[in-house]
Coordinates of C-alpha atoms in Angstrom, one line a residue:
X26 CA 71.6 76.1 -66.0
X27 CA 68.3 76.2 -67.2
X28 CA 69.0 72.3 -68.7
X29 CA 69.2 71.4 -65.3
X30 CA 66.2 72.8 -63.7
X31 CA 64.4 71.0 -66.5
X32 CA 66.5 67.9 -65.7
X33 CA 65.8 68.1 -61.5
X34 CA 62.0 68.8 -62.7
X35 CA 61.7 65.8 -64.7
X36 CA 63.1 63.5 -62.1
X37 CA 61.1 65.4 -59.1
X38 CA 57.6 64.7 -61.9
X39 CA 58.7 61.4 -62.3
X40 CA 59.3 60.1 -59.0
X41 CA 55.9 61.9 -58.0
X42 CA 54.4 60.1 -60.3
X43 CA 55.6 56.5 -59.2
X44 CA 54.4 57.2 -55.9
X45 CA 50.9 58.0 -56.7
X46 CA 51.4 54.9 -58.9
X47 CA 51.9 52.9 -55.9
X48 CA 49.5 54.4 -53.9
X49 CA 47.0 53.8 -56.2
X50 CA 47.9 50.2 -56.8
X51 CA 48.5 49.6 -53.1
X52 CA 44.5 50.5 -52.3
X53 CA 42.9 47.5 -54.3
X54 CA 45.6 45.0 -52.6
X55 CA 44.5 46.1 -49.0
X56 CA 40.9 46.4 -49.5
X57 CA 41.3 42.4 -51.3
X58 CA 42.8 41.7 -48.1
X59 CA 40.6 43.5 -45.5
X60 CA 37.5 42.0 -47.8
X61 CA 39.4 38.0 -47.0
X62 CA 40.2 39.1 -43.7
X63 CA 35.8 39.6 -43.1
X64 CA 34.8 36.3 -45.0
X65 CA 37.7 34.5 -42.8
X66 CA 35.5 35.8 -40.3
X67 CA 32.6 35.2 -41.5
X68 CA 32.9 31.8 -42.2
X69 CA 34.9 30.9 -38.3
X70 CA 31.9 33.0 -37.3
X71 CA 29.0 30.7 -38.9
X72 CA 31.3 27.6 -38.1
X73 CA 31.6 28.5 -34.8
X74 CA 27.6 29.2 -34.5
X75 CA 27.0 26.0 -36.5
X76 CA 29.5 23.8 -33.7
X77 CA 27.6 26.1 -30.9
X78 CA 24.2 24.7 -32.0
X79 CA 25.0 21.3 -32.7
X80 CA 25.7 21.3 -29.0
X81 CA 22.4 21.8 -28.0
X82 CA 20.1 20.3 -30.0
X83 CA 17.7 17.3 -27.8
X84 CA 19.5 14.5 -30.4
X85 CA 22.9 15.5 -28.2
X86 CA 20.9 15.8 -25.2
X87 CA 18.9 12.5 -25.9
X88 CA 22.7 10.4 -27.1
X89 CA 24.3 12.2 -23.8
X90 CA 21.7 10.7 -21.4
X91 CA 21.8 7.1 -22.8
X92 CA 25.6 7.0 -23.1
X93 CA 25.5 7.8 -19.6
X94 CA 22.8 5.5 -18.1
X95 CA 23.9 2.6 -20.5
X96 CA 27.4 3.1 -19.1
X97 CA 26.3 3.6 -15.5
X98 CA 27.5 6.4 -15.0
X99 CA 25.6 7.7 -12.5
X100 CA 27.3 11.3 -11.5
X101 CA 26.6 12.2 -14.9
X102 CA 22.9 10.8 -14.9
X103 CA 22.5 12.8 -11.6
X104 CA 23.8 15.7 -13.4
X105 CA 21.5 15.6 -15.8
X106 CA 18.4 14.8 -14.2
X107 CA 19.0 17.4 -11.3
X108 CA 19.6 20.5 -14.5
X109 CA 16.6 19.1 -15.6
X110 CA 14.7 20.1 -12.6
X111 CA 13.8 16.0 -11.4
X112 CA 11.1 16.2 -8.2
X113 CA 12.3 12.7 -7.3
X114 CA 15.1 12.4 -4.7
X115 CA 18.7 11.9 -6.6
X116 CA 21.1 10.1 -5.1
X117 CA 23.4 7.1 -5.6
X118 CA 21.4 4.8 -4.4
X119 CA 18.6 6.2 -6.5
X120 CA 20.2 6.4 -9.5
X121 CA 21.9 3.9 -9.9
X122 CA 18.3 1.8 -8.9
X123 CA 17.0 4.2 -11.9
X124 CA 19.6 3.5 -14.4
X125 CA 19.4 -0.5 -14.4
X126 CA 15.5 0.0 -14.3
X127 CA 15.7 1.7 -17.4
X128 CA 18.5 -0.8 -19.1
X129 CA 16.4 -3.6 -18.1
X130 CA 13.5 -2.5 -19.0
X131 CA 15.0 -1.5 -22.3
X132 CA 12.9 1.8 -22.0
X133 CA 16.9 3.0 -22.4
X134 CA 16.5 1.9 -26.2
X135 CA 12.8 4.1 -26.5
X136 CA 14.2 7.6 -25.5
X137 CA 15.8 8.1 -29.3
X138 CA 11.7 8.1 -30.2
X139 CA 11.4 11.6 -28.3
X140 CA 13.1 13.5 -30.4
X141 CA 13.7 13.7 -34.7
X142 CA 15.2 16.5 -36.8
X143 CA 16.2 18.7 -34.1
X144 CA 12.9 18.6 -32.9
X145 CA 10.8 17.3 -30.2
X146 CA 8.6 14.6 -31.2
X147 CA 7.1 13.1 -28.1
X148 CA 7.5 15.0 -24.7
X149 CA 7.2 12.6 -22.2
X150 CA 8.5 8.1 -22.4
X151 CA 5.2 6.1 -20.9
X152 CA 5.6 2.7 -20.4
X153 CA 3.1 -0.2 -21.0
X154 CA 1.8 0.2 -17.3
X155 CA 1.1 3.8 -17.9
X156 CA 3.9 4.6 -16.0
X157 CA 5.4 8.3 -16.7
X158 CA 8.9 7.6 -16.7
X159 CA 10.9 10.8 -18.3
X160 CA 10.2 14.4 -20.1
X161 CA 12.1 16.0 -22.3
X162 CA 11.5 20.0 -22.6
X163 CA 13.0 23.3 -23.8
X164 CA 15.4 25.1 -21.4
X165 CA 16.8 28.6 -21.5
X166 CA 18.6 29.8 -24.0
X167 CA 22.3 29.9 -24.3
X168 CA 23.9 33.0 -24.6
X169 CA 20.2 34.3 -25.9
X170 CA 20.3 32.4 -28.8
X171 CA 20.8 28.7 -28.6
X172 CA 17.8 26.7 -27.5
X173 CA 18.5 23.9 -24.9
X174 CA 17.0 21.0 -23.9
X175 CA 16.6 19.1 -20.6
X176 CA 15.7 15.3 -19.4
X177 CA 13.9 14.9 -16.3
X178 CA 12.2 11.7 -14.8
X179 CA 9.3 11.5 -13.3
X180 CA 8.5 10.3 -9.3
X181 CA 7.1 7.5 -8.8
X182 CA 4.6 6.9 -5.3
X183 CA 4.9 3.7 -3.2
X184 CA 2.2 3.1 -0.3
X185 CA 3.0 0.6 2.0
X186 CA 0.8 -1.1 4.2
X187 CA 0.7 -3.5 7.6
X188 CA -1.2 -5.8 9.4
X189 CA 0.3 -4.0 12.6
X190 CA 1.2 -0.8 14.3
X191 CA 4.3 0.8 15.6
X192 CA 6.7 -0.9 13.0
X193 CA 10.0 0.8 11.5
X194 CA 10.6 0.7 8.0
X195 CA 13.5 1.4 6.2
X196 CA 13.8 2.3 3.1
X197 CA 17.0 4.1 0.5
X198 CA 18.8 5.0 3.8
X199 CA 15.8 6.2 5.1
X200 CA 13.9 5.4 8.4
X201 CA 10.4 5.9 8.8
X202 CA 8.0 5.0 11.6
X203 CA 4.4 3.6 11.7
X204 CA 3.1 5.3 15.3
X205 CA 0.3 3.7 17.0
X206 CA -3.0 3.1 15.0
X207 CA -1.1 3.9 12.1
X208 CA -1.3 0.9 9.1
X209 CA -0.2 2.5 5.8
X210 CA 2.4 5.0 5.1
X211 CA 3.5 6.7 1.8
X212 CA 6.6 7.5 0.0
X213 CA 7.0 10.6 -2.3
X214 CA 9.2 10.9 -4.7
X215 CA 11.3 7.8 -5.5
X216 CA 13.0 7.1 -9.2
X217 CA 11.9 3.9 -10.2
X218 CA 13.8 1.0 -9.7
X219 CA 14.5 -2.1 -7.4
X220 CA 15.0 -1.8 -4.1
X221 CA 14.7 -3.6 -0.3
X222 CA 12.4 -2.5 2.4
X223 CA 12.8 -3.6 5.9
X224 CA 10.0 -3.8 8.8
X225 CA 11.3 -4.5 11.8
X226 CA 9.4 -4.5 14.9
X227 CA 10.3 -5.4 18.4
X228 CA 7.2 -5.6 20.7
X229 CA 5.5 -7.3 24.7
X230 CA 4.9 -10.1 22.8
X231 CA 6.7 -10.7 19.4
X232 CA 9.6 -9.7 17.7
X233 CA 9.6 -9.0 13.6
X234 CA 12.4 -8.5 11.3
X235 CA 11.9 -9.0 7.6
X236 CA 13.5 -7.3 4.1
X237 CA 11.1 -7.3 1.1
X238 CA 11.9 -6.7 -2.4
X239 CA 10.1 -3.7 -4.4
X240 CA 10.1 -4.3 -7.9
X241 CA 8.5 -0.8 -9.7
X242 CA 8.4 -1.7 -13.3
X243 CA 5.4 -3.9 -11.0
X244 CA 3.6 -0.1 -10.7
X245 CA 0.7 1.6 -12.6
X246 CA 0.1 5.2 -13.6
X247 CA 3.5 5.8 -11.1
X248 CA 2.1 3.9 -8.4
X249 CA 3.1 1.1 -6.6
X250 CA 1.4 -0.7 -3.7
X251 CA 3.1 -3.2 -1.4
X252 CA 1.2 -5.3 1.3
X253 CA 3.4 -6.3 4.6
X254 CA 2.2 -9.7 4.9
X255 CA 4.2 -11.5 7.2
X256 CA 2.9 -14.0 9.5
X257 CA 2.4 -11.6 12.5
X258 CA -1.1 -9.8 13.7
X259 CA -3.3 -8.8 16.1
X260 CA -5.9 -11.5 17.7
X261 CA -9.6 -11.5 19.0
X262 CA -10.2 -13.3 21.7
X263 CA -13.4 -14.9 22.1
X264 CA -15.3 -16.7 25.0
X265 CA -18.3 -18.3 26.7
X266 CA -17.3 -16.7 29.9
X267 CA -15.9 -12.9 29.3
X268 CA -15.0 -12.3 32.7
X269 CA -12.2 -15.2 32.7
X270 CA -8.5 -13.6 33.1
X271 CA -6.4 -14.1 30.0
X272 CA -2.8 -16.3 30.4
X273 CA 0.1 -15.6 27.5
X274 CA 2.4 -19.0 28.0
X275 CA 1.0 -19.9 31.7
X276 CA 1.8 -15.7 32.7
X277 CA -1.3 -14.1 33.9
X278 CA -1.3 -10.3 32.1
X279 CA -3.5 -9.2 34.0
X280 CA -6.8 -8.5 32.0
X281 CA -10.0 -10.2 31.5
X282 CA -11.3 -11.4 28.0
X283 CA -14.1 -8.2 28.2
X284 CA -11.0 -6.2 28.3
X285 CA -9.0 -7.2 25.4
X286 CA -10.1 -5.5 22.6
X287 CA -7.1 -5.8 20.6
X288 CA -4.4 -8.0 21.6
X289 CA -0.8 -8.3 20.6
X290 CA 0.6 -8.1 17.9
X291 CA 1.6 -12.2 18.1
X292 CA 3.8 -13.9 15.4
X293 CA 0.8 -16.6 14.4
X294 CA 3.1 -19.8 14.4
X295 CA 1.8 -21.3 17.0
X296 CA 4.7 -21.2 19.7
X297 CA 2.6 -18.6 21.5
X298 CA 0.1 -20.8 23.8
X299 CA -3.2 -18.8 26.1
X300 CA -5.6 -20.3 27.8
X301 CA -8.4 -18.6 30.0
X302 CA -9.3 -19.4 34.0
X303 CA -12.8 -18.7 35.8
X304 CA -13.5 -19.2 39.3
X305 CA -17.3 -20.5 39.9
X306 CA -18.8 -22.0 43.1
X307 CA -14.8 -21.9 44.8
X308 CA -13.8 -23.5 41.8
X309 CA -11.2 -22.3 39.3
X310 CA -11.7 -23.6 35.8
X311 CA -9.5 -23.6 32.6
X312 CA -10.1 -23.7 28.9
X313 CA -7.5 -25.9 27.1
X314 CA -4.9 -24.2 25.9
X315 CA -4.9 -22.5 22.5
X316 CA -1.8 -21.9 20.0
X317 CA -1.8 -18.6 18.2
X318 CA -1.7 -19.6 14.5
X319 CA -4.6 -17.4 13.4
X320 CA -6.4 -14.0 14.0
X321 CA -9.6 -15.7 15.8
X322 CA -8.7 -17.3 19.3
X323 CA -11.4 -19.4 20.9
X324 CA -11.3 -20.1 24.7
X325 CA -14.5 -22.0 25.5
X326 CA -15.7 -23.2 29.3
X327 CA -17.6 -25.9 29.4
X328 CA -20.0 -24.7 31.5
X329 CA -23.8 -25.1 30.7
X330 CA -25.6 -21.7 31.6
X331 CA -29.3 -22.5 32.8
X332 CA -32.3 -19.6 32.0
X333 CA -34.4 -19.3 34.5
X334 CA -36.7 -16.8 33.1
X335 CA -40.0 -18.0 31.3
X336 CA -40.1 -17.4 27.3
X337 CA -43.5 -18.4 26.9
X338 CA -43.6 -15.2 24.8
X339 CA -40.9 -16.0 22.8
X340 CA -39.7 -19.0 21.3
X341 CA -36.8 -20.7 22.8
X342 CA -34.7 -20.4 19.7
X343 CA -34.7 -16.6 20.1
X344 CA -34.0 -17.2 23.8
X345 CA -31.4 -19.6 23.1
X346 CA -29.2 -17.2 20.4
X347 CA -29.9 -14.3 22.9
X348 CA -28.5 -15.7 26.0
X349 CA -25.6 -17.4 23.8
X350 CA -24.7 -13.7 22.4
X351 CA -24.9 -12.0 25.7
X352 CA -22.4 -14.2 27.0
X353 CA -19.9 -15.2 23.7
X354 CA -19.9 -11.6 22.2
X355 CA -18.5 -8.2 24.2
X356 CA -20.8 -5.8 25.1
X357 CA -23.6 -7.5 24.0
X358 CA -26.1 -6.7 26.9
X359 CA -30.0 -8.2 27.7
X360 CA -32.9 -6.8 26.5
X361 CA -36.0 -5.3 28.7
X362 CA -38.5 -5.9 26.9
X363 CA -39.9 -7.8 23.1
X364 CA -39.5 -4.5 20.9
X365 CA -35.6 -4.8 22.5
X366 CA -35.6 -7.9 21.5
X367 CA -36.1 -8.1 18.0
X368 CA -33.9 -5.0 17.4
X369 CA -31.2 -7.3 19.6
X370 CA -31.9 -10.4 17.2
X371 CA -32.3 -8.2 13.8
X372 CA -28.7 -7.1 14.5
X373 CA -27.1 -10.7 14.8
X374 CA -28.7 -11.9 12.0
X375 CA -27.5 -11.1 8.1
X376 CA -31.1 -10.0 7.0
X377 CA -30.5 -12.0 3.8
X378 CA -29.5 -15.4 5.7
X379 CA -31.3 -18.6 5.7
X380 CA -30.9 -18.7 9.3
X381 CA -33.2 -15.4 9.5
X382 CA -35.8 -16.8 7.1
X383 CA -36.2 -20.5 8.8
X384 CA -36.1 -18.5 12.2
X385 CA -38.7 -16.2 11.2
X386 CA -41.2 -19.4 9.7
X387 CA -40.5 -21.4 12.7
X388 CA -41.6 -19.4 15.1
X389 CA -44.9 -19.0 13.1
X390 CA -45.3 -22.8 13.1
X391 CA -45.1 -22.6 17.1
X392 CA -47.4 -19.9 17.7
X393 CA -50.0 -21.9 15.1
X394 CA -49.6 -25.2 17.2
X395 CA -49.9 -23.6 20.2
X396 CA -46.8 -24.6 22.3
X397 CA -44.0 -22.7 23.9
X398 CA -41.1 -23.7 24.7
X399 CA -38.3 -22.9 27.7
X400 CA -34.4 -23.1 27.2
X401 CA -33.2 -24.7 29.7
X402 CA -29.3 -25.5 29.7
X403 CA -27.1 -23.9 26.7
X404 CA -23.7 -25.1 26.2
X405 CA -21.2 -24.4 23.9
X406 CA -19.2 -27.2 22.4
X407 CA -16.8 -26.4 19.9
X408 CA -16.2 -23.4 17.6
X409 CA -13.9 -22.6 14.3
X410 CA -13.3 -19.2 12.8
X411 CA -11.2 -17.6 10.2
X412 CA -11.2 -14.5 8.4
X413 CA -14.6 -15.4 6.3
X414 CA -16.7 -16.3 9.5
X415 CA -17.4 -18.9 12.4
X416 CA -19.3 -22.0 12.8
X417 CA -20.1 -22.6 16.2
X418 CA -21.7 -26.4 17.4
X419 CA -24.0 -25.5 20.8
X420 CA -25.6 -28.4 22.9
X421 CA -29.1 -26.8 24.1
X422 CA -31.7 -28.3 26.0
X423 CA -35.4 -27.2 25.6
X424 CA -39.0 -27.9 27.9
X425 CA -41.6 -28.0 25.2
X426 CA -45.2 -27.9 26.3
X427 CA -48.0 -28.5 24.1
X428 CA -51.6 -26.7 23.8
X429 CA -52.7 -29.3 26.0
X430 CA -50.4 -28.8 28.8
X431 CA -48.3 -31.8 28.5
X432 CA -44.4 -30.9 28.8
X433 CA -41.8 -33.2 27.5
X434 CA -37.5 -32.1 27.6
X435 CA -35.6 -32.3 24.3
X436 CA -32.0 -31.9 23.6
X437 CA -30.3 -30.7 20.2
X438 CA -26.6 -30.5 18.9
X439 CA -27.1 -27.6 17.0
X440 CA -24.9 -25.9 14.2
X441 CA -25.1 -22.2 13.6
X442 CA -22.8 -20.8 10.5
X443 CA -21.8 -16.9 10.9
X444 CA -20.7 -15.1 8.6
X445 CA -17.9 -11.9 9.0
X446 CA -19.7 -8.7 7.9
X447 CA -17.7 -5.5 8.8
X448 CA -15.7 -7.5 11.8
X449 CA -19.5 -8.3 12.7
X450 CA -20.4 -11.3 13.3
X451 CA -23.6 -12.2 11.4
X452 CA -25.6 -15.9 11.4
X453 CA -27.0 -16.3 8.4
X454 CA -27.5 -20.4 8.6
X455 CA -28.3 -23.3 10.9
X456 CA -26.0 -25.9 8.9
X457 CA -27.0 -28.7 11.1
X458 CA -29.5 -29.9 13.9
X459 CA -29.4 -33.5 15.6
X460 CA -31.5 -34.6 18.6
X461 CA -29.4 -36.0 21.3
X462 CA -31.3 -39.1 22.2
X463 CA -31.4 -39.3 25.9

């Protein structure tokens, strides 16, 4: 009895024992495995955060952009310009303008020079015109730790300007208007690129429809500026005789020269014809007609003006230029009295002209002999302007009396050069003066 207690004690100690034995060696086993389990871990973690990065660092950003724009792909290009906050208007049009400017341009190939070892090296691409075409920058930060990056492009300014008013541009589906007295208008931002403006205008006179090309790798410092210049503009309308009505192809309009400040606009390739009428003494008298093919239209009457009134005062070159400007120039009125006078002749002549100095000497060589002289006819004979001045050929008649009373009548063909100063007209030379022999 008692051999068996010991027996069923032995085996009861010895199976107690193998379990603790197992216990004991099961411990090390799952802490080996718990301990593989947390470098597993570990490691995906660090691998994971390693992949994460890589994601975001401006050489992905930088490869990203130019695998898009060198592919044309311009959703993605938009996509990326808009995150990166881009002022300039996005859209297809736009873009896709902006992405062959920048593969033509081969500024494409100068965007990998922004950025080296995960860092930015150069913040914004300038081009050779000074021309601030992208930025790259720091964005938020993913998830609070991973630093992005972003590529934005810069707006570029275009100002347009026109010789006329009233004129409707169009422009990257846009329509604009020039209103009335209005010759320049701006654009805000535009990518850069190539693209076609039109004008169009539709007026009493003339109708204007032209497309021009803007190039802006042509622009500075983001600036481009494109001059309208097609053959179309406003005329001046000059004349011995400013009360004469004004004719557009044979059709009265129903103005007089004094009236027309500005006039058209006219398409200046000569198929528009004026001409100007007068009636004198019951008698209705034409100029010849006139193409428009410029910006300054003559419309001369031949139609010597006598002068009555005695210079003996003042010498009859001074009377002569007077009464020609009172008549040829708009509100260009007589004076009262000598003071009047000069500040009337001062302001016709550029102060700096030989006309001014010979006028001024010549007039001292009269009053030293003695003699006056009288105008007494004035006609105009021909004229021929452009945008630089005017020369203008009179035929004037003078009585010239000398100290001792005697009086003799000379004629001249005289040749008077002005010169354009502020949309002035200023004489600054006789080029020319020939006695008409009688």
């Amino acid at each position: 009895m008692n051999n068996q207690l010991r027996e069923q004690e032995k085996t009861s100690i010895s199976r107690t024992s193998i379990r603790n034995h197992k216990i004991k060696k099961s411990l090390p086993q799952n802490k080996k495995k718990w301990m593989i389990s947390i470098a597993a871990f570990i490691i995906i973690l660090i691998s994971g955060h390693l992949i994460v990065k890589s994601m975001y660092t401006p050489e992905r950003m930088v490869r990203s952009f130019e695998k898009a724009v060198s592919e044309h792909n311009y959703k993605e290009v938009s996509h990326i310009l808009e995150e990166g906050g881009t002022r300039a208007t996005l859209n297809e049009n736009s873009v896709k303008a902006f992405m062959e400017y920048m593969n033509s341009s081969e500024l494409i190939n100068q965007v990998d020079d922004l950025v080296k070892d995960g860092a930015i090296q150069n913040a914004q691409l300038v081009d050779k015109n000074g021309n601030h075409v992208l930025t790259i920058a720091k964005g938020n930060k993913f998830l609070g730790i991973y630093q992005t990056y972003t590529i934005s492009a810069e707006p570029f300014e275009l100002t347009v300007t026109s010789p006329i008013d009233e004129l409707e541009l169009q422009l990257n589906n846009e329509t604009t208007r020039l209103n009335k007295d209005e010759y320049e208008k701006s654009y805000q931002k535009i990518l850069p690129g190539k693209y076609s403006l039109s004008a169009i205008y539709q007026g009493e006179y003339s109708e204007v429809e032209e497309t021009v090309d803007l190039d802006f790798s042509k622009a500075t410092k983001n600036k481009l500026e494109q001059e309208l210049t097609f053959n179309v503009s406003y005329v001046q309308v000059y004349s011995n005789e400013p009360d004469a009505k004004l004719f557009v192809n044979g059709k009265d309009i129903g103005k007089k020269i004094s009236e027309v400040e500005k006039f058209g606009p006219f398409l200046l390739n000569g198929q528009t014809i004026v001409h100007a009428e007068i009636e004198l003494n019951g008698e209705v008298i034409k100029t010849d007609e006139v193409p428009i093919n410029g910006k300054y239209i003559d419309l001369l009457f031949n139609t010597p003006t006598q002068n009555e009134e005695k210079t003996e005062e003042d010498g009859g070159f001074f009377a002569g230029i007077k009464d020609f400007f009172d008549r040829y120039l708009p509100e260009s009125k007589p004076s009262t009295n000598n003071l009047e006078e000069k500040q009337f002749i001062d302001g016709l002549f550029n102060q700096n002209g030989q006309a001014f100095l010979e006028s001024e000497e010549y007039q001292k060589k009269i009053k030293k002999k003695n003699t006056t002289q009288k105008l007494v006819s004035f006609a105009m004979k021909n004229s021929k302007q452009d945008d630089s001045g005017m020369v203008i050929v009179t035929n004037e008649t003078y009585e010239i009396t000398d100290k001792k009373g005697k009086t003799k009548t000379k004629s001249f063909e005289i040749t008077y050069h002005f010169s354009r100063v502020d949309d002035e007209l200023k004489m600054d030379r006789i080029e020319e003066v020939k006695e008409i022999k009688s």
